[in-house]
Amino acid sequence: MFRPTLALLLAVLCRFSVSAVAQSAVSDNVAAPATDRYPPIPSIPAIGVRNGRYLDVPAASRGPAIDPAKGYRIQDLGDGLYMVTDNIYQSMFLVYDRGVAVIDAPPEYASKLPQAIAEVTRNPITHVIYSHSHIDHIGGTKSLAGHPIIIAQRETLRLLQRAADPNRPLPTVTFADHYTLHVGSKTLELSYHGDAHEPGNIFIYAPAQRVLMVVDMIFPGWMPWRRFALAHDLPGYFAQVEEIRKLDWQTLVGGHVARTGTHADVEVQSEFMQDVKQAASAALGSTKPGEGMDPRDQVNPWAVFDNFIDRVATRCVDALTPKWSARLAAFDVYVWDQCYAMEQSLRID
Ligand SMILES: [Zn+2]
């Protein structure tokens, strides 16, 4: 059985406590002798290290304000298609002559979706499309009235069968690669491009409106959520962002943040991702496992590797900070997560 020594524990604790001390000038951590300390991490605190204020959100990353009395806003995307958002989540609905097709029902505001739809039509909800299986995007489906036809990619059905969540009713229509929904004179083209964020996560394209909805992939003006939005397959995620970049569309609905996206937003995210990949790759090439470590720690391969990964991530963060810290909202919040995810993917995928 593995029993870490007190010295090892102190050394590990201390690597992270050093910067916390430097920032707050107050420490309640147990201090190891200064000679046992490894080089401190840079000014943006690592995962698990308490921060003070975060960096400001750039104006370009914000969206139109939400009426606090309603808790959501509707954005007209043209020809019967609307986005609904609380400026954190985004979903859509498409109005046709006899009904409404809803695309995603985030539990954060799904109970208000009927009210939002009633602002533009009295037609009933006849269809629900699931972008993917994750509860934070479709877990409010049960709160929609009636018995709509539910459409999803078949991997989403598999994952929802496993989840057995009464708040996420099973799809009644599934497809493998492509599905075209014709309702009245309106059309939505659903397509599956493989695993990236999650198996079953689909592209939803409205050709008349030139709107593309792909959830949890592109974050206009913002750092992707931690670990590239918890991408299930990181090389797949990188490839799919490039697919989105090359496709012809006018407005992107990404499922998150306060505004819709443009091609310029995808260019920026793609450039950032290439920079993370380059920075993590360079750090992996220039960092030696065990270098500078106390000989007592060198006999502990887990510790040697932990220290190696920390130094790789530190170099990665340092390389990215000058160019990106003021360019993407929440850079400081998740840059460590992105570097850790990237170095891991580069080593094992
Ligand atoms: Zn998701």
Short mmCIF file of N, CA and C and ligand atoms in Angstrom, two decimals, residues 131-137 197-198 201 215-217 229-230 256, ligand 1:
data_model
loop_
_atom_site.label_atom_id
_atom_site.label_comp_id
_atom_site.label_asym_id
_atom_site.label_seq_id
_atom_site.Cartn_x
_atom_site.Cartn_y
_atom_site.Cartn_z
N SER A 131 -29.66 18.51 -28.98
CA SER A 131 -28.31 18.70 -29.55
C SER A 131 -27.40 17.56 -29.12
N HIS A 132 -27.50 17.16 -27.85
CA HIS A 132 -26.74 16.02 -27.31
C HIS A 132 -27.37 15.64 -25.97
N SER A 133 -26.79 14.68 -25.29
CA SER A 133 -27.49 14.10 -24.14
C SER A 133 -27.31 14.86 -22.82
N HIS A 134 -26.39 15.81 -22.78
CA HIS A 134 -26.04 16.42 -21.48
C HIS A 134 -27.22 17.13 -20.83
N ILE A 135 -27.34 16.87 -19.53
CA ILE A 135 -28.51 17.33 -18.77
C ILE A 135 -28.61 18.85 -18.74
N ASP A 136 -27.48 19.53 -18.78
CA ASP A 136 -27.56 21.00 -18.67
C ASP A 136 -28.12 21.65 -19.92
N HIS A 137 -28.26 20.88 -21.01
CA HIS A 137 -28.87 21.44 -22.23
C HIS A 137 -30.27 20.91 -22.54
N HIS A 197 -17.11 16.71 -28.59
CA HIS A 197 -17.56 17.05 -27.24
C HIS A 197 -18.15 15.83 -26.55
N GLU A 198 -19.00 15.12 -27.27
CA GLU A 198 -19.65 13.93 -26.72
C GLU A 198 -20.21 13.11 -27.88
N ASN A 201 -23.37 14.33 -30.31
CA ASN A 201 -23.53 15.79 -30.40
C ASN A 201 -23.60 16.19 -31.88
N VAL A 215 -23.44 22.76 -30.09
CA VAL A 215 -23.37 23.10 -28.66
C VAL A 215 -22.05 22.61 -28.03
N ASP A 216 -21.54 23.44 -27.15
CA ASP A 216 -20.34 23.12 -26.34
C ASP A 216 -19.07 22.95 -27.18
N MET A 217 -19.01 23.64 -28.31
CA MET A 217 -17.82 23.56 -29.16
C MET A 217 -17.15 24.93 -29.30
N ALA A 229 -14.10 22.47 -22.79
CA ALA A 229 -15.52 22.13 -22.59
C ALA A 229 -15.69 20.63 -22.34
N LEU A 230 -14.77 20.07 -21.55
CA LEU A 230 -14.83 18.66 -21.17
C LEU A 230 -14.92 17.76 -22.41
N HIS A 256 -23.85 28.38 -25.35
CA HIS A 256 -23.39 29.08 -24.15
C HIS A 256 -22.99 30.51 -24.48
ZN ZN B 1 -22.37 19.10 -23.22
#
